[in-house]
Amino acid sequence: MADTSKPRRRGGGRAGNANRRGTAAIEQMPWRLPVNTDRPTEPLGEDGVQAIHDGAMRILEEFGIEFLNEEALVLFKQAGCTVNGTNVRMGRDWVMEMLGHAPAQFDITPRNPDKKITMGGKHILFGNVSSPPNYYDLEIGKKVSGSRAQCANLLRLTQYFNCIHFAGGYPVEPVDVHASVRHLDVVYDKMTLTDKVAHAYSLGKERVEDVMEMVKIAGGLSEEEFTSKPHMYTNINSTSPLKHDVPMIDGCLRCVRRGQAVIVTPFTLAGAMAPVTMTGAVTLSIAEAISAIALFQYVRPGAACVIGTFTSNVDMKSGAPAFGTPEYMRATQMTGQMARFYGLPMRASGVCAANVPDGQAMWETSNSLWSAVQSGANVVYHAAGWLEGGLIASPEKFVMDCEVIQMIQRYMEPQIVATTPDDIAIEAIKEVGPNGHFFGIEHTQERYEAAFYQPIVSDWRNFEAWEAAGGIWTAERAHRTFKDIIASFEDPPMDVAVKEELKSFVERRKAEGGAPTDF
């Protein structure tokens, strides 16, 4: 990467120089919900799928899962499961009956109904980075603790990019806001700076209930309207191996009882919190996920649930998590097969272990993103902005990732593989013959503007032209694009009265103390 300590030369990157639409900083693809029409990559044969299924069922029947949430234990007893202390064993017939209630596809409608998303089927949706405690950009030049201002700028990127379909958790933890009221400030920013589907952390009843109330207020919804269909979601992780904690199960129970969506994503690292074999790690992950989803279906049959995968491996030399590895890709593909076996929508992730927005960051993230495509994933968490195994959020990486996501969306457009006579272009080939070229003919002139993908930060000029324009490296072009977007950003429309009601709610809940903390 370029030495960012030196004065930066002005150069001719596309950022800021593109044909602008309104206050847009760049030309980008329009909002759409991509449909993945490719056949999924399926590394497992039928025997392999059955082997993982049987392994997961044996875990649930013979070993059980630890549920630390007392309400969950009562519910499992009511359902006829075997509860011994915090250990819950459940029969495969009951589990499969419960999973049979789960919808294979459902919609989530945010405050702007035009940004409604569909989870399931062949849809694939991309979300922003969520939850890093640290922030890095080229202007600061080092890793720092996250702030509310940085979090807000990453939310602006989330809103700005049409290829980002939902606003996940805090795109960086605003450590400068006390944890008791952090969720109130960030969700207020999320509700006012974005109009896309939003997320609630399941970290105590106050946080979940506050977010549901703020989503209701922002959408102008009655309680009946809110509970009638999903308007938001939560995502939880199991505590691998073989454990679900108290607040995350509590948050999901609160969400499903009020009709909101949940994603259950075990974080299974092969060689550390899961077997060193990838099929073993996937088997453990499946058991942990479906144990919770079965509970949620028991509580509310038909509840909107997604099975997630976060199965990767550790670096056996250092113990650090590794992402975008061949093993990670195969685990994602195998989990896709299992999600289809159970009839559930699936969540994957766009992740990397790189520390800065460099080549390693992009090849690992590209591997992650393309494995999501190959697996038939419906929801891709952390698709833009993730660094250092989830410990750093970066706006440059966010922009660079959106380039890859846009390419994936373009790859899925049906016109690329259209086979009408005009597309096969026999007459154009005849017109040019063996001695001409296709640049100037009518067939090309009618189509050239939309014929190919147009990048937002890639620079396709040759070396001499690139050097003459300032020799700007990719991460710096992405930094300039980030700055252009923030400078031109306009908040999505919100009724003044609704905004005031949100503000009043936040002020009241702050006065009440927000959410309890240990510090």
Short mmCIF file of C-alpha atoms in Angstrom, two decimals:
data_model
loop_
_atom_site.label_atom_id
_atom_site.label_comp_id
_atom_site.label_asym_id
_atom_site.label_seq_id
_atom_site.Cartn_x
_atom_site.Cartn_y
_atom_site.Cartn_z
CA MET A 1 0.00 0.00 0.00
CA ALA A 2 1.18 3.56 -0.60
CA ASP A 3 3.04 5.37 2.18
CA THR A 4 0.22 7.52 3.54
CA SER A 5 2.57 9.59 5.69
CA LYS A 6 3.77 11.42 2.59
CA PRO A 7 1.87 14.31 1.00
CA ARG A 8 -0.75 12.91 -1.32
CA ARG A 9 -0.70 13.85 -4.95
CA ARG A 10 -3.93 14.80 -6.61
CA GLY A 11 -4.83 12.22 -9.18
CA GLY A 12 -7.43 11.23 -11.69
CA GLY A 13 -9.29 8.43 -9.94
CA ARG A 14 -12.97 8.06 -10.81
CA ALA A 15 -14.05 9.03 -7.29
CA GLY A 16 -15.50 12.50 -7.26
CA ASN A 17 -15.14 12.92 -11.04
CA ALA A 18 -17.97 10.68 -12.16
CA ASN A 19 -21.19 11.93 -13.64
CA ARG A 20 -23.20 12.81 -10.54
CA ARG A 21 -26.88 12.13 -10.04
CA GLY A 22 -28.25 14.67 -7.55
CA THR A 23 -25.72 14.83 -4.72
CA ALA A 24 -24.27 11.41 -5.47
CA ALA A 25 -20.52 11.18 -5.03
CA ILE A 26 -20.18 8.31 -7.50
CA GLU A 27 -22.18 6.44 -10.08
CA GLN A 28 -23.36 3.18 -8.61
CA MET A 29 -25.76 0.41 -9.45
CA PRO A 30 -29.41 1.02 -8.47
CA TRP A 31 -31.07 -0.58 -5.45
CA ARG A 32 -32.11 -4.14 -6.15
CA LEU A 33 -32.49 -7.46 -4.37
CA PRO A 34 -30.07 -9.76 -6.21
CA VAL A 35 -31.29 -13.20 -7.21
CA ASN A 36 -28.68 -15.95 -7.39
CA THR A 37 -29.67 -18.23 -10.26
CA ASP A 38 -26.47 -20.32 -10.21
CA ARG A 39 -26.59 -23.89 -9.03
CA PRO A 40 -25.01 -24.05 -5.56
CA THR A 41 -21.64 -25.66 -5.10
CA GLU A 42 -22.31 -28.85 -3.13
CA PRO A 43 -19.16 -30.62 -1.93
CA LEU A 44 -21.18 -33.19 0.02
CA GLY A 45 -22.92 -36.14 -1.59
CA GLU A 46 -26.24 -37.37 -0.21
CA ASP A 47 -24.36 -39.68 2.16
CA GLY A 48 -22.34 -36.72 3.43
CA VAL A 49 -25.45 -34.64 4.12
CA GLN A 50 -26.98 -37.57 5.99
CA ALA A 51 -23.78 -38.11 7.97
CA ILE A 52 -23.69 -34.48 9.17
CA HIS A 53 -27.43 -34.54 9.91
CA ASP A 54 -27.11 -37.77 11.88
CA GLY A 55 -24.10 -36.38 13.74
CA ALA A 56 -26.02 -33.22 14.69
CA MET A 57 -29.00 -35.29 15.83
CA ARG A 58 -26.77 -37.54 17.93
CA ILE A 59 -25.30 -34.47 19.63
CA LEU A 60 -28.81 -33.22 20.47
CA GLU A 61 -30.06 -36.64 21.60
CA GLU A 62 -27.04 -38.05 23.40
CA PHE A 63 -24.96 -35.11 24.67
CA GLY A 64 -27.40 -32.23 24.65
CA ILE A 65 -26.83 -28.48 24.56
CA GLU A 66 -26.31 -26.29 27.61
CA PHE A 67 -29.00 -23.60 27.84
CA LEU A 68 -28.20 -21.13 30.60
CA ASN A 69 -31.47 -19.24 30.14
CA GLU A 70 -34.00 -20.38 32.77
CA GLU A 71 -37.03 -19.52 30.65
CA ALA A 72 -35.67 -21.68 27.84
CA LEU A 73 -35.27 -24.59 30.26
CA VAL A 74 -38.92 -24.28 31.32
CA LEU A 75 -40.02 -24.22 27.69
CA PHE A 76 -37.95 -27.27 26.81
CA LYS A 77 -39.52 -29.15 29.72
CA GLN A 78 -42.97 -28.17 28.50
CA ALA A 79 -42.05 -29.50 25.06
CA GLY A 80 -41.10 -32.87 26.50
CA CYS A 81 -37.33 -32.56 26.13
CA THR A 82 -34.98 -34.02 28.73
CA VAL A 83 -33.69 -31.25 30.99
CA ASN A 84 -31.00 -32.00 33.56
CA GLY A 85 -29.83 -28.82 35.20
CA THR A 86 -28.86 -26.62 32.25
CA ASN A 87 -28.38 -29.54 29.87
CA VAL A 88 -31.13 -30.11 27.31
CA ARG A 89 -31.43 -33.24 25.21
CA MET A 90 -34.04 -33.35 22.48
CA GLY A 91 -35.24 -36.07 20.15
CA ARG A 92 -34.66 -35.77 16.43
CA ASP A 93 -38.33 -36.26 15.61
CA TRP A 94 -39.29 -33.28 17.76
CA VAL A 95 -36.48 -31.16 16.32
CA MET A 96 -37.48 -31.93 12.74
CA GLU A 97 -41.15 -31.28 13.55
CA MET A 98 -40.23 -27.86 14.94
CA LEU A 99 -37.98 -27.00 11.98
CA GLY A 100 -40.85 -27.92 9.68
CA HIS A 101 -42.74 -24.86 10.96
CA ALA A 102 -39.98 -22.43 9.91
CA PRO A 103 -40.59 -20.48 6.68
CA ALA A 104 -38.13 -20.99 3.84
CA GLN A 105 -38.56 -17.33 2.85
CA PHE A 106 -39.89 -14.18 4.48
CA ASP A 107 -39.80 -10.39 4.11
CA ILE A 108 -38.57 -7.72 6.51
CA THR A 109 -40.07 -4.24 6.03
CA PRO A 110 -38.20 -1.21 7.44
CA ARG A 111 -39.53 2.32 7.86
CA ASN A 112 -39.10 2.86 4.13
CA PRO A 113 -41.17 0.10 2.50
CA ASP A 114 -39.21 0.59 -0.73
CA LYS A 115 -36.24 -0.95 1.13
CA LYS A 116 -38.10 -4.13 2.05
CA ILE A 117 -35.86 -7.18 1.81
CA THR A 118 -36.56 -10.86 1.20
CA MET A 119 -34.60 -13.46 3.16
CA GLY A 120 -34.67 -16.91 1.61
CA GLY A 121 -35.33 -18.49 -1.75
CA LYS A 122 -32.62 -17.50 -4.21
CA HIS A 123 -32.17 -13.98 -2.86
CA ILE A 124 -28.76 -12.90 -1.59
CA LEU A 125 -28.51 -9.77 0.57
CA PHE A 126 -25.44 -7.93 1.81
CA GLY A 127 -24.98 -6.02 5.07
CA ASN A 128 -22.42 -3.70 6.64
CA VAL A 129 -19.64 -4.64 9.05
CA SER A 130 -20.91 -5.02 12.61
CA SER A 131 -19.39 -4.84 16.09
CA PRO A 132 -15.64 -4.12 15.74
CA PRO A 133 -14.40 -2.20 18.80
CA ASN A 134 -11.72 -0.42 16.75
CA TYR A 135 -11.54 1.85 13.72
CA TYR A 136 -8.85 2.51 11.11
CA ASP A 137 -8.71 4.89 8.19
CA LEU A 138 -5.87 6.31 6.11
CA GLU A 139 -6.26 9.79 7.54
CA ILE A 140 -5.78 8.63 11.14
CA GLY A 141 -3.20 6.06 10.04
CA LYS A 142 -3.49 3.79 13.07
CA LYS A 143 -5.98 1.61 14.93
CA VAL A 144 -8.09 3.59 17.42
CA SER A 145 -11.11 2.86 19.61
CA GLY A 146 -14.39 3.49 17.83
CA SER A 147 -16.40 6.68 18.33
CA ARG A 148 -19.99 7.71 17.71
CA ALA A 149 -18.90 10.04 14.90
CA GLN A 150 -17.05 7.20 13.14
CA CYS A 151 -20.01 4.89 13.68
CA ALA A 152 -22.32 7.50 12.15
CA ASN A 153 -20.11 7.86 9.07
CA LEU A 154 -20.13 4.10 8.54
CA LEU A 155 -23.93 4.20 8.84
CA ARG A 156 -23.90 6.89 6.13
CA LEU A 157 -21.94 4.50 3.91
CA THR A 158 -24.47 1.78 4.76
CA GLN A 159 -27.30 4.02 3.61
CA TYR A 160 -25.46 5.40 0.59
CA PHE A 161 -24.46 2.16 -1.12
CA ASN A 162 -27.36 0.50 -2.90
CA CYS A 163 -25.56 -2.85 -2.78
CA ILE A 164 -25.85 -2.83 1.03
CA HIS A 165 -29.33 -4.07 1.85
CA PHE A 166 -29.55 -3.93 5.62
CA ALA A 167 -27.95 -2.12 8.55
CA GLY A 168 -26.42 -4.70 10.87
CA GLY A 169 -25.18 -4.00 14.38
CA TYR A 170 -22.97 -1.06 15.28
CA PRO A 171 -20.58 -0.75 12.31
CA VAL A 172 -18.01 0.20 14.93
CA GLU A 173 -18.54 0.25 18.70
CA PRO A 174 -18.76 3.89 19.84
CA VAL A 175 -16.61 3.42 22.91
CA ASP A 176 -16.96 7.13 23.72
CA VAL A 177 -20.63 6.52 24.62
CA HIS A 178 -21.32 4.70 27.90
CA ALA A 179 -22.52 1.14 27.39
CA SER A 180 -25.74 1.78 29.34
CA VAL A 181 -27.02 4.23 26.72
CA ARG A 182 -24.89 3.31 23.70
CA HIS A 183 -27.71 1.41 22.02
CA LEU A 184 -30.03 4.41 22.32
CA ASP A 185 -27.63 6.81 20.60
CA VAL A 186 -26.56 4.38 17.88
CA VAL A 187 -30.09 3.20 17.08
CA TYR A 188 -31.23 6.83 16.95
CA ASP A 189 -28.44 7.47 14.43
CA LYS A 190 -29.37 4.30 12.56
CA MET A 191 -33.05 5.26 12.37
CA THR A 192 -32.30 8.80 11.16
CA LEU A 193 -29.26 8.22 8.92
CA THR A 194 -30.64 5.08 7.25
CA ASP A 195 -34.03 3.82 6.15
CA LYS A 196 -32.96 0.20 5.71
CA VAL A 197 -33.75 -2.87 7.78
CA ALA A 198 -32.13 -2.56 11.22
CA HIS A 199 -30.78 -4.97 13.83
CA ALA A 200 -31.04 -5.25 17.61
CA TYR A 201 -28.35 -6.75 19.82
CA SER A 202 -29.68 -9.46 22.13
CA LEU A 203 -27.65 -8.25 25.10
CA GLY A 204 -30.26 -7.82 27.80
CA LYS A 205 -33.99 -7.18 27.68
CA GLU A 206 -33.66 -3.39 27.83
CA ARG A 207 -31.63 -3.17 24.64
CA VAL A 208 -33.93 -5.44 22.65
CA GLU A 209 -37.11 -3.81 23.91
CA ASP A 210 -35.73 -0.31 23.32
CA VAL A 211 -34.76 -1.12 19.74
CA MET A 212 -38.15 -2.66 18.99
CA GLU A 213 -39.85 0.44 20.35
CA MET A 214 -37.62 2.75 18.28
CA VAL A 215 -38.31 0.73 15.12
CA LYS A 216 -42.03 1.06 15.87
CA ILE A 217 -41.73 4.82 16.32
CA ALA A 218 -39.62 5.31 13.18
CA GLY A 219 -42.10 3.31 11.12
CA GLY A 220 -45.19 4.95 12.62
CA LEU A 221 -46.45 1.50 13.58
CA SER A 222 -49.04 0.40 16.08
CA GLU A 223 -48.21 -2.63 18.23
CA GLU A 224 -50.55 -4.72 16.08
CA GLU A 225 -48.84 -3.55 12.89
CA PHE A 226 -45.41 -4.14 14.37
CA THR A 227 -46.11 -7.69 15.51
CA SER A 228 -47.96 -8.68 12.32
CA LYS A 229 -44.74 -9.17 10.34
CA PRO A 230 -40.97 -8.67 10.68
CA HIS A 231 -39.71 -5.09 10.65
CA MET A 232 -36.26 -5.81 12.15
CA TYR A 233 -34.12 -8.73 13.27
CA THR A 234 -31.60 -9.91 15.81
CA ASN A 235 -28.57 -12.13 15.34
CA ILE A 236 -27.08 -14.31 18.07
CA ASN A 237 -24.06 -16.56 18.45
CA SER A 238 -23.87 -19.72 20.48
CA THR A 239 -21.06 -20.06 22.99
CA SER A 240 -19.26 -22.90 21.30
CA PRO A 241 -18.91 -25.65 22.09
CA LEU A 242 -22.45 -26.78 23.00
CA LYS A 243 -23.78 -23.77 24.88
CA HIS A 244 -26.30 -20.92 24.56
CA ASP A 245 -26.04 -18.04 27.02
CA VAL A 246 -28.73 -16.14 28.92
CA PRO A 247 -29.19 -12.75 27.15
CA MET A 248 -29.02 -13.93 23.56
CA ILE A 249 -31.74 -16.55 23.99
CA ASP A 250 -33.77 -14.02 25.96
CA GLY A 251 -33.49 -11.47 23.16
CA CYS A 252 -34.56 -13.96 20.52
CA LEU A 253 -37.55 -15.07 22.59
CA ARG A 254 -38.62 -11.45 22.93
CA CYS A 255 -38.25 -10.90 19.19
CA VAL A 256 -40.08 -14.01 18.00
CA ARG A 257 -42.96 -13.39 20.40
CA ARG A 258 -43.44 -10.01 18.77
CA GLY A 259 -43.11 -11.33 15.23
CA GLN A 260 -39.54 -10.22 14.51
CA ALA A 261 -36.82 -12.21 12.73
CA VAL A 262 -33.87 -14.01 14.32
CA ILE A 263 -30.60 -15.33 12.91
CA VAL A 264 -28.76 -18.03 14.87
CA THR A 265 -25.05 -18.16 13.99
CA PRO A 266 -22.71 -20.45 15.92
CA PHE A 267 -19.11 -19.20 15.93
CA THR A 268 -17.24 -22.46 15.53
CA LEU A 269 -13.50 -22.23 14.92
CA ALA A 270 -12.08 -25.58 13.86
CA GLY A 271 -9.16 -26.57 16.04
CA ALA A 272 -10.26 -24.37 18.95
CA MET A 273 -14.00 -24.26 19.77
CA ALA A 274 -14.83 -27.07 17.33
CA PRO A 275 -13.21 -30.25 15.99
CA VAL A 276 -10.18 -29.71 13.78
CA THR A 277 -11.96 -31.46 10.90
CA MET A 278 -14.22 -29.14 8.91
CA THR A 279 -17.10 -31.63 8.67
CA GLY A 280 -16.88 -32.06 12.44
CA ALA A 281 -16.95 -28.29 12.94
CA VAL A 282 -19.95 -27.96 10.61
CA THR A 283 -21.76 -30.77 12.44
CA LEU A 284 -21.26 -29.02 15.78
CA SER A 285 -22.41 -25.72 14.29
CA ILE A 286 -25.57 -27.28 12.87
CA ALA A 287 -26.47 -28.88 16.21
CA GLU A 288 -26.02 -25.62 18.10
CA ALA A 289 -28.04 -23.60 15.59
CA ILE A 290 -31.03 -25.89 15.16
CA SER A 291 -31.36 -26.49 18.91
CA ALA A 292 -32.18 -22.79 19.33
CA ILE A 293 -34.28 -22.53 16.16
CA ALA A 294 -36.36 -25.53 17.33
CA LEU A 295 -37.04 -23.68 20.59
CA PHE A 296 -38.14 -20.54 18.77
CA GLN A 297 -40.46 -22.54 16.52
CA TYR A 298 -41.98 -24.19 19.59
CA VAL A 299 -42.68 -20.77 21.09
CA ARG A 300 -44.07 -19.30 17.85
CA PRO A 301 -44.57 -21.75 14.99
CA GLY A 302 -43.68 -20.05 11.72
CA ALA A 303 -41.30 -17.56 13.34
CA ALA A 304 -38.90 -16.01 10.83
CA CYS A 305 -35.58 -17.77 11.50
CA VAL A 306 -32.28 -17.98 9.62
CA ILE A 307 -29.50 -20.51 10.21
CA GLY A 308 -26.07 -18.91 10.14
CA THR A 309 -22.57 -20.16 9.59
CA PHE A 310 -19.42 -18.71 11.03
CA THR A 311 -17.29 -21.81 10.77
CA SER A 312 -13.65 -21.25 9.99
CA ASN A 313 -10.31 -22.42 11.30
CA VAL A 314 -7.62 -21.06 13.56
CA ASP A 315 -4.02 -20.48 12.60
CA MET A 316 -2.44 -23.43 14.39
CA LYS A 317 0.80 -21.46 14.78
CA SER A 318 -0.70 -18.48 16.59
CA GLY A 319 -4.21 -19.53 17.59
CA ALA A 320 -5.67 -16.51 15.78
CA PRO A 321 -8.84 -16.93 13.70
CA ALA A 322 -8.30 -17.25 9.95
CA PHE A 323 -10.93 -16.25 7.39
CA GLY A 324 -11.37 -16.56 3.66
CA THR A 325 -9.40 -19.81 3.75
CA PRO A 326 -10.17 -22.84 1.55
CA GLU A 327 -11.52 -24.53 4.68
CA TYR A 328 -13.77 -21.55 5.43
CA MET A 329 -15.14 -21.68 1.89
CA ARG A 330 -15.89 -25.39 2.06
CA ALA A 331 -17.54 -25.03 5.47
CA THR A 332 -19.79 -22.31 4.08
CA GLN A 333 -20.72 -24.44 1.07
CA MET A 334 -21.47 -27.46 3.28
CA THR A 335 -23.63 -25.37 5.58
CA GLY A 336 -25.56 -24.19 2.53
CA GLN A 337 -26.36 -27.81 1.73
CA MET A 338 -27.53 -28.40 5.29
CA ALA A 339 -29.67 -25.23 5.30
CA ARG A 340 -31.46 -26.48 2.18
CA PHE A 341 -31.84 -29.91 3.80
CA TYR A 342 -33.66 -28.27 6.73
CA GLY A 343 -35.56 -25.79 4.55
CA LEU A 344 -34.07 -22.73 6.27
CA PRO A 345 -32.67 -19.46 4.88
CA MET A 346 -28.94 -19.18 5.47
CA ARG A 347 -26.56 -16.47 6.66
CA ALA A 348 -22.86 -16.31 5.69
CA SER A 349 -20.24 -13.55 6.12
CA GLY A 350 -17.71 -11.44 4.21
CA VAL A 351 -14.65 -11.65 6.41
CA CYS A 352 -10.85 -11.54 6.50
CA ALA A 353 -7.95 -11.67 8.94
CA ALA A 354 -5.97 -8.83 7.31
CA ASN A 355 -5.12 -5.80 9.44
CA VAL A 356 -5.24 -3.07 6.78
CA PRO A 357 -7.13 -2.61 3.49
CA ASP A 358 -4.53 -4.33 1.34
CA GLY A 359 -4.28 -7.25 -1.07
CA GLN A 360 -4.66 -9.87 1.66
CA ALA A 361 -7.81 -8.12 2.87
CA MET A 362 -9.36 -8.27 -0.57
CA TRP A 363 -8.47 -11.81 -1.57
CA GLU A 364 -9.67 -13.20 1.77
CA THR A 365 -12.88 -11.17 1.64
CA SER A 366 -13.46 -12.06 -2.00
CA ASN A 367 -13.08 -15.74 -1.09
CA SER A 368 -15.62 -15.23 1.70
CA LEU A 369 -18.10 -13.36 -0.49
CA TRP A 370 -17.85 -15.80 -3.38
CA SER A 371 -18.24 -18.76 -1.03
CA ALA A 372 -21.51 -17.14 0.09
CA VAL A 373 -22.60 -17.01 -3.55
CA GLN A 374 -21.50 -20.60 -4.14
CA SER A 375 -23.28 -21.85 -1.01
CA GLY A 376 -26.63 -20.28 -1.92
CA ALA A 377 -26.48 -18.02 1.15
CA ASN A 378 -29.36 -15.57 1.51
CA VAL A 379 -27.85 -13.11 4.00
CA VAL A 380 -24.21 -12.00 4.00
CA TYR A 381 -23.19 -10.31 7.23
CA HIS A 382 -20.08 -8.11 7.51
CA ALA A 383 -19.97 -7.83 3.72
CA ALA A 384 -18.32 -4.40 3.74
CA GLY A 385 -15.74 -2.84 6.06
CA TRP A 386 -14.35 -5.76 8.11
CA LEU A 387 -10.66 -6.06 9.09
CA GLU A 388 -8.49 -7.92 11.65
CA GLY A 389 -10.91 -10.79 12.17
CA GLY A 390 -13.68 -8.40 13.17
CA LEU A 391 -11.65 -6.16 15.48
CA ILE A 392 -11.37 -3.21 13.06
CA ALA A 393 -13.89 -1.35 10.91
CA SER A 394 -12.47 0.61 7.97
CA PRO A 395 -14.27 3.00 5.60
CA GLU A 396 -11.70 2.36 2.86
CA LYS A 397 -12.29 -1.37 3.15
CA PHE A 398 -16.04 -0.66 3.12
CA VAL A 399 -15.78 1.10 -0.24
CA MET A 400 -13.43 -1.55 -1.68
CA ASP A 401 -15.78 -4.33 -0.56
CA CYS A 402 -18.72 -2.57 -2.19
CA GLU A 403 -16.80 -2.74 -5.47
CA VAL A 404 -16.67 -6.53 -5.12
CA ILE A 405 -20.32 -6.75 -4.06
CA GLN A 406 -21.39 -4.68 -7.05
CA MET A 407 -19.40 -7.02 -9.31
CA ILE A 408 -21.20 -9.98 -7.77
CA GLN A 409 -24.55 -8.29 -8.37
CA ARG A 410 -23.60 -7.53 -11.95
CA TYR A 411 -22.49 -11.14 -12.42
CA MET A 412 -26.01 -12.23 -11.46
CA GLU A 413 -27.84 -10.03 -13.95
CA PRO A 414 -29.70 -12.16 -16.48
CA GLN A 415 -28.89 -9.98 -19.49
CA ILE A 416 -25.27 -11.14 -19.39
CA VAL A 417 -26.35 -14.64 -20.41
CA ALA A 418 -29.30 -13.63 -22.62
CA THR A 419 -29.55 -15.59 -25.88
CA THR A 420 -31.96 -13.62 -28.05
CA PRO A 421 -30.93 -13.11 -31.69
CA ASP A 422 -29.77 -9.59 -30.80
CA ASP A 423 -27.56 -11.02 -28.06
CA ILE A 424 -26.11 -13.79 -30.21
CA ALA A 425 -25.38 -10.96 -32.71
CA ILE A 426 -24.93 -12.98 -35.88
CA GLU A 427 -25.80 -9.98 -38.07
CA ALA A 428 -23.23 -7.81 -36.26
CA ILE A 429 -20.57 -10.48 -36.73
CA LYS A 430 -21.49 -10.67 -40.43
CA GLU A 431 -21.29 -6.87 -40.77
CA VAL A 432 -17.79 -6.64 -39.27
CA GLY A 433 -16.39 -9.72 -40.95
CA PRO A 434 -12.78 -10.83 -40.55
CA ASN A 435 -11.10 -7.45 -41.17
CA GLY A 436 -13.11 -4.90 -39.19
CA HIS A 437 -13.87 -4.08 -35.54
CA PHE A 438 -16.98 -3.72 -33.44
CA PHE A 439 -16.36 -0.31 -31.85
CA GLY A 440 -18.27 1.83 -34.33
CA ILE A 441 -21.09 -0.37 -35.55
CA GLU A 442 -24.70 0.35 -34.62
CA HIS A 443 -25.04 -2.83 -32.57
CA THR A 444 -22.27 -1.61 -30.26
CA GLN A 445 -23.35 2.04 -30.25
CA GLU A 446 -26.84 1.10 -29.08
CA ARG A 447 -25.53 -0.92 -26.15
CA TYR A 448 -22.11 0.29 -25.05
CA GLU A 449 -23.17 2.53 -22.16
CA ALA A 450 -24.72 -0.35 -20.20
CA ALA A 451 -22.87 -3.26 -21.78
CA PHE A 452 -20.26 -3.80 -19.06
CA TYR A 453 -19.75 -3.23 -15.37
CA GLN A 454 -18.44 0.23 -14.50
CA PRO A 455 -16.18 0.35 -11.40
CA ILE A 456 -16.32 2.77 -8.51
CA VAL A 457 -12.71 2.51 -7.28
CA SER A 458 -10.93 0.20 -9.71
CA ASP A 459 -8.62 2.01 -12.12
CA TRP A 460 -8.46 0.31 -15.53
CA ARG A 461 -5.93 2.63 -17.20
CA ASN A 462 -2.49 1.40 -18.16
CA PHE A 463 0.47 2.07 -15.90
CA GLU A 464 1.64 5.22 -17.73
CA ALA A 465 -1.80 6.84 -17.66
CA TRP A 466 -2.30 5.85 -14.01
CA GLU A 467 1.13 7.22 -13.07
CA ALA A 468 0.57 10.46 -14.97
CA ALA A 469 -2.68 10.97 -13.07
CA GLY A 470 -0.88 10.76 -9.74
CA GLY A 471 -0.27 7.03 -9.24
CA ILE A 472 -3.01 6.70 -6.61
CA TRP A 473 -3.20 3.29 -4.94
CA THR A 474 -6.54 1.57 -4.43
CA ALA A 475 -6.95 2.22 -0.70
CA GLU A 476 -6.33 5.94 -1.19
CA ARG A 477 -8.85 6.08 -4.04
CA ALA A 478 -11.31 4.38 -1.67
CA HIS A 479 -10.48 6.94 1.02
CA ARG A 480 -11.26 9.79 -1.38
CA THR A 481 -14.52 8.11 -2.36
CA PHE A 482 -15.43 7.78 1.32
CA LYS A 483 -14.77 11.47 1.85
CA ASP A 484 -16.81 12.42 -1.21
CA ILE A 485 -19.75 10.34 0.00
CA ILE A 486 -19.72 11.85 3.49
CA ALA A 487 -19.42 15.38 2.09
CA SER A 488 -22.43 14.94 -0.20
CA PHE A 489 -24.57 12.73 2.07
CA GLU A 490 -28.18 13.68 2.69
CA ASP A 491 -30.20 12.08 5.47
CA PRO A 492 -33.11 9.98 4.20
CA PRO A 493 -36.45 11.74 4.69
CA MET A 494 -38.14 11.43 8.08
CA ASP A 495 -41.19 13.26 9.37
CA VAL A 496 -40.22 15.95 11.88
CA ALA A 497 -42.75 14.71 14.41
CA VAL A 498 -41.41 11.16 14.16
CA LYS A 499 -37.85 12.39 14.65
CA GLU A 500 -38.93 14.35 17.72
CA GLU A 501 -40.72 11.31 19.13
CA LEU A 502 -37.57 9.24 18.66
CA LYS A 503 -35.50 11.92 20.37
CA SER A 504 -37.94 12.11 23.28
CA PHE A 505 -37.85 8.34 23.68
CA VAL A 506 -34.06 8.35 23.80
CA GLU A 507 -34.00 11.19 26.34
CA ARG A 508 -36.55 9.43 28.55
CA ARG A 509 -34.73 6.11 28.48
CA LYS A 510 -31.42 7.81 29.23
CA ALA A 511 -33.00 9.51 32.23
CA GLU A 512 -34.20 6.09 33.38
CA GLY A 513 -30.67 4.76 33.17
CA GLY A 514 -30.78 2.90 29.87
CA ALA A 515 -29.56 -0.69 30.20
CA PRO A 516 -27.77 -2.07 33.27
CA THR A 517 -24.03 -2.66 32.96
CA ASP A 518 -21.26 -4.04 35.12
CA PHE A 519 -19.28 -0.81 35.01
#
